[in-house]
Amino acid sequence: MAMDATCQIRMDGELKTQVEELYRDLGTSFAEAVRIFAQQSVREGRMPFRPSLKTWDDLTAKEIDAVLAKSEQDIAEGRVVSQDTLDAKMKERFARGRNKAV
């Protein structure tokens, strides 16, 4: 897929600094993370996560049960991997052509 378009966004400078550092530490860039977000959004036909203003402490017992049930289903269906496996996949994906270890 050709990268022939530019997207500009405005955000708080401190947030930008923090997110750029986060993705640099993960071995990629903020721009690549935005591209991944866009691709996943198109693939799923929605945002690739469910936005919520509630924190864990704000959830009711019924909502917590639903979240835990979903987690159990994800685990049973193999949609969850260990942190080591995820780190290895990210290192393989993003370390190509980079000197910095992830």
mmCIF file of N, CA and C in Angstrom:
data_model
loop_
_atom_site.group_PDB
_atom_site.id
_atom_site.type_symbol
_atom_site.label_atom_id
_atom_site.label_comp_id
_atom_site.label_asym_id
_atom_site.label_seq_id
_atom_site.Cartn_x
_atom_site.Cartn_y
_atom_site.Cartn_z
ATOM 1 N N MET A 1 0.840 -1.160 0.000
ATOM 2 C CA MET A 1 0.000 0.000 0.000
ATOM 3 C C MET A 1 0.896 1.237 0.000
ATOM 4 N N ALA A 2 0.687 2.117 -0.960
ATOM 5 C CA ALA A 2 1.488 3.331 -1.063
ATOM 6 C C ALA A 2 1.108 4.310 0.030
ATOM 7 N N MET A 3 2.121 4.956 0.589
ATOM 8 C CA MET A 3 1.862 5.997 1.584
ATOM 9 C C MET A 3 1.927 7.331 0.871
ATOM 10 N N ASP A 4 0.767 7.772 0.363
ATOM 11 C CA ASP A 4 0.738 8.968 -0.465
ATOM 12 C C ASP A 4 -0.149 10.066 0.102
ATOM 13 N N ALA A 5 -0.532 9.949 1.375
ATOM 14 C CA ALA A 5 -1.367 10.971 2.006
ATOM 15 C C ALA A 5 -0.784 11.331 3.366
ATOM 16 N N THR A 6 -1.038 12.547 3.786
ATOM 17 C CA THR A 6 -0.553 13.032 5.078
ATOM 18 C C THR A 6 -1.741 13.329 5.969
ATOM 19 N N CYS A 7 -1.598 13.009 7.238
ATOM 20 C CA CYS A 7 -2.624 13.290 8.234
ATOM 21 C C CYS A 7 -1.973 14.131 9.333
ATOM 22 N N GLN A 8 -2.570 15.263 9.636
ATOM 23 C CA GLN A 8 -2.047 16.109 10.709
ATOM 24 C C GLN A 8 -3.065 16.181 11.828
ATOM 25 N N ILE A 9 -2.579 16.090 13.054
ATOM 26 C CA ILE A 9 -3.459 16.221 14.209
ATOM 27 C C ILE A 9 -2.820 17.195 15.195
ATOM 28 N N ARG A 10 -3.661 17.851 15.963
ATOM 29 C CA ARG A 10 -3.175 18.761 16.997
ATOM 30 C C ARG A 10 -3.430 18.100 18.343
ATOM 31 N N MET A 11 -2.434 18.197 19.226
ATOM 32 C CA MET A 11 -2.576 17.638 20.565
ATOM 33 C C MET A 11 -1.656 18.372 21.513
ATOM 34 N N ASP A 12 -1.885 18.142 22.790
ATOM 35 C CA ASP A 12 -1.053 18.704 23.825
ATOM 36 C C ASP A 12 0.401 18.245 23.634
ATOM 37 N N GLY A 13 1.331 19.168 23.783
ATOM 38 C CA GLY A 13 2.744 18.864 23.571
ATOM 39 C C GLY A 13 3.284 17.800 24.505
ATOM 40 N N GLU A 14 2.861 17.831 25.760
ATOM 41 C CA GLU A 14 3.328 16.837 26.729
ATOM 42 C C GLU A 14 2.802 15.445 26.365
ATOM 43 N N LEU A 15 1.543 15.351 25.939
ATOM 44 C CA LEU A 15 0.983 14.070 25.492
ATOM 45 C C LEU A 15 1.761 13.542 24.295
ATOM 46 N N LYS A 16 2.068 14.417 23.356
ATOM 47 C CA LYS A 16 2.834 14.016 22.168
ATOM 48 C C LYS A 16 4.203 13.470 22.561
ATOM 49 N N THR A 17 4.873 14.156 23.456
ATOM 50 C CA THR A 17 6.189 13.703 23.918
ATOM 51 C C THR A 17 6.088 12.328 24.574
ATOM 52 N N GLN A 18 5.091 12.150 25.430
ATOM 53 C CA GLN A 18 4.926 10.874 26.121
ATOM 54 C C GLN A 18 4.607 9.732 25.158
ATOM 55 N N VAL A 19 3.716 9.977 24.209
ATOM 56 C CA VAL A 19 3.324 8.899 23.295
ATOM 57 C C VAL A 19 4.459 8.567 22.323
ATOM 58 N N GLU A 20 5.218 9.573 21.901
ATOM 59 C CA GLU A 20 6.360 9.302 21.028
ATOM 60 C C GLU A 20 7.416 8.474 21.761
ATOM 61 N N GLU A 21 7.646 8.797 23.024
ATOM 62 C CA GLU A 21 8.608 8.022 23.816
ATOM 63 C C GLU A 21 8.122 6.588 24.005
ATOM 64 N N LEU A 22 6.827 6.422 24.287
ATOM 65 C CA LEU A 22 6.256 5.088 24.451
ATOM 66 C C LEU A 22 6.497 4.228 23.213
ATOM 67 N N TYR A 23 6.125 4.742 22.049
ATOM 68 C CA TYR A 23 6.264 3.937 20.832
ATOM 69 C C TYR A 23 7.722 3.755 20.419
ATOM 70 N N ARG A 24 8.576 4.721 20.707
ATOM 71 C CA ARG A 24 10.011 4.556 20.451
ATOM 72 C C ARG A 24 10.543 3.403 21.306
ATOM 73 N N ASP A 25 10.129 3.358 22.587
ATOM 74 C CA ASP A 25 10.544 2.264 23.472
ATOM 75 C C ASP A 25 10.015 0.917 22.996
ATOM 76 N N LEU A 26 8.883 0.929 22.292
ATOM 77 C CA LEU A 26 8.318 -0.310 21.735
ATOM 78 C C LEU A 26 8.959 -0.681 20.400
ATOM 79 N N GLY A 27 9.864 0.172 19.919
ATOM 80 C CA GLY A 27 10.576 -0.130 18.685
ATOM 81 C C GLY A 27 9.868 0.333 17.432
ATOM 82 N N THR A 28 8.952 1.263 17.560
ATOM 83 C CA THR A 28 8.227 1.763 16.403
ATOM 84 C C THR A 28 8.024 3.265 16.571
ATOM 85 N N SER A 29 7.124 3.818 15.832
ATOM 86 C CA SER A 29 6.873 5.259 15.910
ATOM 87 C C SER A 29 5.398 5.528 16.174
ATOM 88 N N PHE A 30 5.122 6.731 16.614
ATOM 89 C CA PHE A 30 3.736 7.154 16.815
ATOM 90 C C PHE A 30 2.997 7.118 15.486
ATOM 91 N N ALA A 31 3.660 7.557 14.419
ATOM 92 C CA ALA A 31 3.027 7.541 13.092
ATOM 93 C C ALA A 31 2.641 6.115 12.691
ATOM 94 N N GLU A 32 3.525 5.146 12.953
ATOM 95 C CA GLU A 32 3.208 3.749 12.626
ATOM 96 C C GLU A 32 2.049 3.255 13.481
ATOM 97 N N ALA A 33 2.003 3.654 14.746
ATOM 98 C CA ALA A 33 0.889 3.262 15.618
ATOM 99 C C ALA A 33 -0.428 3.807 15.080
ATOM 100 N N VAL A 34 -0.416 5.035 14.573
ATOM 101 C CA VAL A 34 -1.634 5.622 13.998
ATOM 102 C C VAL A 34 -2.041 4.845 12.746
ATOM 103 N N ARG A 35 -1.067 4.459 11.910
ATOM 104 C CA ARG A 35 -1.381 3.651 10.716
ATOM 105 C C ARG A 35 -1.994 2.309 11.116
ATOM 106 N N ILE A 36 -1.428 1.675 12.154
ATOM 107 C CA ILE A 36 -1.966 0.398 12.632
ATOM 108 C C ILE A 36 -3.392 0.591 13.137
ATOM 109 N N PHE A 37 -3.618 1.664 13.897
ATOM 110 C CA PHE A 37 -4.960 1.977 14.394
ATOM 111 C C PHE A 37 -5.938 2.122 13.231
ATOM 112 N N ALA A 38 -5.537 2.858 12.188
ATOM 113 C CA ALA A 38 -6.411 3.069 11.030
ATOM 114 C C ALA A 38 -6.706 1.752 10.311
ATOM 115 N N GLN A 39 -5.670 0.931 10.096
ATOM 116 C CA GLN A 39 -5.868 -0.350 9.418
ATOM 117 C C GLN A 39 -6.796 -1.256 10.218
ATOM 118 N N GLN A 40 -6.597 -1.306 11.529
ATOM 119 C CA GLN A 40 -7.438 -2.158 12.369
ATOM 120 C C GLN A 40 -8.866 -1.638 12.406
ATOM 121 N N SER A 41 -9.043 -0.319 12.403
ATOM 122 C CA SER A 41 -10.388 0.265 12.378
ATOM 123 C C SER A 41 -11.139 -0.157 11.127
ATOM 124 N N VAL A 42 -10.467 -0.084 9.978
ATOM 125 C CA VAL A 42 -11.087 -0.475 8.711
ATOM 126 C C VAL A 42 -11.387 -1.971 8.723
ATOM 127 N N ARG A 43 -10.440 -2.757 9.213
ATOM 128 C CA ARG A 43 -10.619 -4.213 9.252
ATOM 129 C C ARG A 43 -11.827 -4.602 10.103
ATOM 130 N N GLU A 44 -12.000 -3.945 11.243
ATOM 131 C CA GLU A 44 -13.090 -4.288 12.149
ATOM 132 C C GLU A 44 -14.371 -3.507 11.882
ATOM 133 N N GLY A 45 -14.281 -2.455 11.069
ATOM 134 C CA GLY A 45 -15.454 -1.640 10.786
ATOM 135 C C GLY A 45 -15.905 -0.813 11.981
ATOM 136 N N ARG A 46 -14.981 -0.531 12.878
ATOM 137 C CA ARG A 46 -15.259 0.252 14.085
ATOM 138 C C ARG A 46 -13.929 0.609 14.732
ATOM 139 N N MET A 47 -14.003 1.326 15.856
ATOM 140 C CA MET A 47 -12.772 1.574 16.600
ATOM 141 C C MET A 47 -12.253 0.232 17.109
ATOM 142 N N PRO A 48 -10.952 0.016 17.114
ATOM 143 C CA PRO A 48 -10.421 -1.293 17.525
ATOM 144 C C PRO A 48 -10.415 -1.500 19.042
ATOM 145 N N PHE A 49 -11.061 -0.636 19.755
ATOM 146 C CA PHE A 49 -11.254 -0.805 21.189
ATOM 147 C C PHE A 49 -12.545 -0.085 21.563
ATOM 148 N N ARG A 50 -13.069 -0.386 22.722
ATOM 149 C CA ARG A 50 -14.312 0.246 23.144
ATOM 150 C C ARG A 50 -13.992 1.389 24.104
ATOM 151 N N PRO A 51 -14.128 2.624 23.647
ATOM 152 C CA PRO A 51 -13.809 3.746 24.525
ATOM 153 C C PRO A 51 -14.774 3.813 25.698
ATOM 154 N N SER A 52 -14.259 4.218 26.831
ATOM 155 C CA SER A 52 -15.094 4.330 28.018
ATOM 156 C C SER A 52 -14.524 5.392 28.943
ATOM 157 N N LEU A 53 -15.396 6.116 29.578
ATOM 158 C CA LEU A 53 -14.969 7.102 30.562
ATOM 159 C C LEU A 53 -14.882 6.492 31.953
ATOM 160 N N LYS A 54 -15.380 5.257 32.092
ATOM 161 C CA LYS A 54 -15.376 4.602 33.391
ATOM 162 C C LYS A 54 -14.016 3.993 33.694
ATOM 163 N N THR A 55 -13.605 4.127 34.936
ATOM 164 C CA THR A 55 -12.429 3.406 35.402
ATOM 165 C C THR A 55 -12.904 2.087 35.993
ATOM 166 N N TRP A 56 -11.979 1.212 36.278
ATOM 167 C CA TRP A 56 -12.320 -0.093 36.864
ATOM 168 C C TRP A 56 -13.136 0.106 38.140
ATOM 169 N N ASP A 57 -12.771 1.100 38.936
ATOM 170 C CA ASP A 57 -13.476 1.357 40.198
ATOM 171 C C ASP A 57 -14.907 1.837 39.991
ATOM 172 N N ASP A 58 -15.212 2.368 38.798
ATOM 173 C CA ASP A 58 -16.558 2.864 38.513
ATOM 174 C C ASP A 58 -17.507 1.772 38.029
ATOM 175 N N LEU A 59 -16.984 0.593 37.695
ATOM 176 C CA LEU A 59 -17.819 -0.470 37.155
ATOM 177 C C LEU A 59 -18.662 -1.130 38.240
ATOM 178 N N THR A 60 -19.853 -1.559 37.842
ATOM 179 C CA THR A 60 -20.708 -2.326 38.747
ATOM 180 C C THR A 60 -20.230 -3.778 38.762
ATOM 181 N N ALA A 61 -20.700 -4.531 39.724
ATOM 182 C CA ALA A 61 -20.332 -5.953 39.796
ATOM 183 C C ALA A 61 -20.743 -6.674 38.516
ATOM 184 N N LYS A 62 -21.913 -6.335 37.968
ATOM 185 C CA LYS A 62 -22.393 -6.966 36.727
ATOM 186 C C LYS A 62 -21.457 -6.631 35.556
ATOM 187 N N GLU A 63 -21.010 -5.378 35.476
ATOM 188 C CA GLU A 63 -20.085 -4.980 34.399
ATOM 189 C C GLU A 63 -18.737 -5.671 34.546
ATOM 190 N N ILE A 64 -18.259 -5.796 35.777
ATOM 191 C CA ILE A 64 -16.991 -6.500 36.008
ATOM 192 C C ILE A 64 -17.115 -7.954 35.598
ATOM 193 N N ASP A 65 -18.234 -8.594 35.958
ATOM 194 C CA ASP A 65 -18.469 -9.987 35.562
ATOM 195 C C ASP A 65 -18.446 -10.129 34.042
ATOM 196 N N ALA A 66 -19.044 -9.176 33.332
ATOM 197 C CA ALA A 66 -19.070 -9.225 31.864
ATOM 198 C C ALA A 66 -17.661 -9.087 31.289
ATOM 199 N N VAL A 67 -16.871 -8.179 31.850
ATOM 200 C CA VAL A 67 -15.489 -7.995 31.384
ATOM 201 C C VAL A 67 -14.683 -9.266 31.623
ATOM 202 N N LEU A 68 -14.813 -9.845 32.803
ATOM 203 C CA LEU A 68 -14.071 -11.069 33.117
ATOM 204 C C LEU A 68 -14.514 -12.233 32.237
ATOM 205 N N ALA A 69 -15.815 -12.343 31.969
ATOM 206 C CA ALA A 69 -16.315 -13.402 31.084
ATOM 207 C C ALA A 69 -15.736 -13.244 29.689
ATOM 208 N N LYS A 70 -15.681 -12.007 29.193
ATOM 209 C CA LYS A 70 -15.093 -11.745 27.873
ATOM 210 C C LYS A 70 -13.621 -12.137 27.871
ATOM 211 N N SER A 71 -12.910 -11.810 28.945
ATOM 212 C CA SER A 71 -11.498 -12.173 29.052
ATOM 213 C C SER A 71 -11.320 -13.685 29.028
ATOM 214 N N GLU A 72 -12.167 -14.391 29.771
ATOM 215 C CA GLU A 72 -12.096 -15.855 29.786
ATOM 216 C C GLU A 72 -12.352 -16.423 28.385
ATOM 217 N N GLN A 73 -13.307 -15.834 27.671
ATOM 218 C CA GLN A 73 -13.605 -16.288 26.316
ATOM 219 C C GLN A 73 -12.410 -16.026 25.390
ATOM 220 N N ASP A 74 -11.803 -14.857 25.505
ATOM 221 C CA ASP A 74 -10.633 -14.529 24.688
ATOM 222 C C ASP A 74 -9.503 -15.525 24.949
ATOM 223 N N ILE A 75 -9.278 -15.863 26.213
ATOM 224 C CA ILE A 75 -8.232 -16.829 26.562
ATOM 225 C C ILE A 75 -8.557 -18.192 25.966
ATOM 226 N N ALA A 76 -9.801 -18.649 26.147
ATOM 227 C CA ALA A 76 -10.214 -19.965 25.643
ATOM 228 C C ALA A 76 -10.089 -20.064 24.129
ATOM 229 N N GLU A 77 -10.312 -18.941 23.427
ATOM 230 C CA GLU A 77 -10.263 -18.944 21.966
ATOM 231 C C GLU A 77 -8.893 -18.537 21.415
ATOM 232 N N GLY A 78 -7.899 -18.447 22.297
ATOM 233 C CA GLY A 78 -6.525 -18.200 21.854
ATOM 234 C C GLY A 78 -6.240 -16.778 21.416
ATOM 235 N N ARG A 79 -7.045 -15.828 21.849
ATOM 236 C CA ARG A 79 -6.815 -14.435 21.464
ATOM 237 C C ARG A 79 -5.920 -13.697 22.460
ATOM 238 N N VAL A 80 -5.383 -14.425 23.433
ATOM 239 C CA VAL A 80 -4.514 -13.825 24.442
ATOM 240 C C VAL A 80 -3.174 -14.543 24.393
ATOM 241 N N VAL A 81 -2.104 -13.769 24.424
ATOM 242 C CA VAL A 81 -0.762 -14.346 24.429
ATOM 243 C C VAL A 81 0.001 -13.790 25.627
ATOM 244 N N SER A 82 1.073 -14.448 25.979
ATOM 245 C CA SER A 82 1.886 -13.990 27.100
ATOM 246 C C SER A 82 2.639 -12.716 26.715
ATOM 247 N N GLN A 83 3.097 -11.992 27.711
ATOM 248 C CA GLN A 83 3.873 -10.780 27.449
ATOM 249 C C GLN A 83 5.148 -11.121 26.690
ATOM 250 N N ASP A 84 5.800 -12.241 27.024
ATOM 251 C CA ASP A 84 7.019 -12.643 26.320
ATOM 252 C C ASP A 84 6.740 -12.902 24.842
ATOM 253 N N THR A 85 5.630 -13.565 24.552
ATOM 254 C CA THR A 85 5.260 -13.834 23.163
ATOM 255 C C THR A 85 4.975 -12.540 22.422
ATOM 256 N N LEU A 86 4.241 -11.639 23.053
ATOM 257 C CA LEU A 86 3.947 -10.345 22.444
ATOM 258 C C LEU A 86 5.216 -9.548 22.211
ATOM 259 N N ASP A 87 6.106 -9.523 23.187
ATOM 260 C CA ASP A 87 7.378 -8.809 23.024
ATOM 261 C C ASP A 87 8.174 -9.361 21.851
ATOM 262 N N ALA A 88 8.216 -10.686 21.727
ATOM 263 C CA ALA A 88 8.950 -11.312 20.626
ATOM 264 C C ALA A 88 8.337 -10.955 19.278
ATOM 265 N N LYS A 89 6.988 -10.972 19.202
ATOM 266 C CA LYS A 89 6.314 -10.611 17.952
ATOM 267 C C LYS A 89 6.586 -9.160 17.582
ATOM 268 N N MET A 90 6.531 -8.265 18.569
ATOM 269 C CA MET A 90 6.783 -6.849 18.291
ATOM 270 C C MET A 90 8.233 -6.630 17.883
ATOM 271 N N LYS A 91 9.151 -7.306 18.546
ATOM 272 C CA LYS A 91 10.565 -7.163 18.197
ATOM 273 C C LYS A 91 10.799 -7.616 16.763
ATOM 274 N N GLU A 92 10.208 -8.742 16.402
ATOM 275 C CA GLU A 92 10.340 -9.253 15.033
ATOM 276 C C GLU A 92 9.736 -8.288 14.019
ATOM 277 N N ARG A 93 8.567 -7.755 14.340
ATOM 278 C CA ARG A 93 7.862 -6.872 13.407
ATOM 279 C C ARG A 93 8.542 -5.529 13.222
ATOM 280 N N PHE A 94 9.013 -4.934 14.330
ATOM 281 C CA PHE A 94 9.469 -3.557 14.268
ATOM 282 C C PHE A 94 10.980 -3.380 14.309
ATOM 283 N N ALA A 95 11.724 -4.408 14.583
ATOM 284 C CA ALA A 95 13.174 -4.264 14.712
ATOM 285 C C ALA A 95 13.886 -4.297 13.360
ATOM 286 N N ARG A 96 13.189 -4.648 12.300
ATOM 287 C CA ARG A 96 13.824 -4.715 10.986
ATOM 288 C C ARG A 96 14.438 -3.371 10.628
ATOM 289 N N GLY A 97 15.730 -3.378 10.369
ATOM 290 C CA GLY A 97 16.416 -2.178 9.933
ATOM 291 C C GLY A 97 16.689 -1.181 11.033
ATOM 292 N N ARG A 98 16.471 -1.580 12.266
ATOM 293 C CA ARG A 98 16.725 -0.672 13.387
ATOM 294 C C ARG A 98 17.878 -1.215 14.229
ATOM 295 N N ASN A 99 18.679 -0.335 14.753
ATOM 296 C CA ASN A 99 19.789 -0.749 15.597
ATOM 297 C C ASN A 99 19.374 -0.921 17.054
ATOM 298 N N LYS A 100 18.317 -0.218 17.449
ATOM 299 C CA LYS A 100 17.879 -0.239 18.832
ATOM 300 C C LYS A 100 17.136 -1.540 19.148
ATOM 301 N N ALA A 101 17.549 -2.210 20.188
ATOM 302 C CA ALA A 101 16.856 -3.424 20.612
ATOM 303 C C ALA A 101 15.555 -3.045 21.294
ATOM 304 N N VAL A 102 14.572 -3.896 21.114
ATOM 305 C CA VAL A 102 13.263 -3.646 21.751
ATOM 306 C C VAL A 102 13.237 -4.362 23.070
#
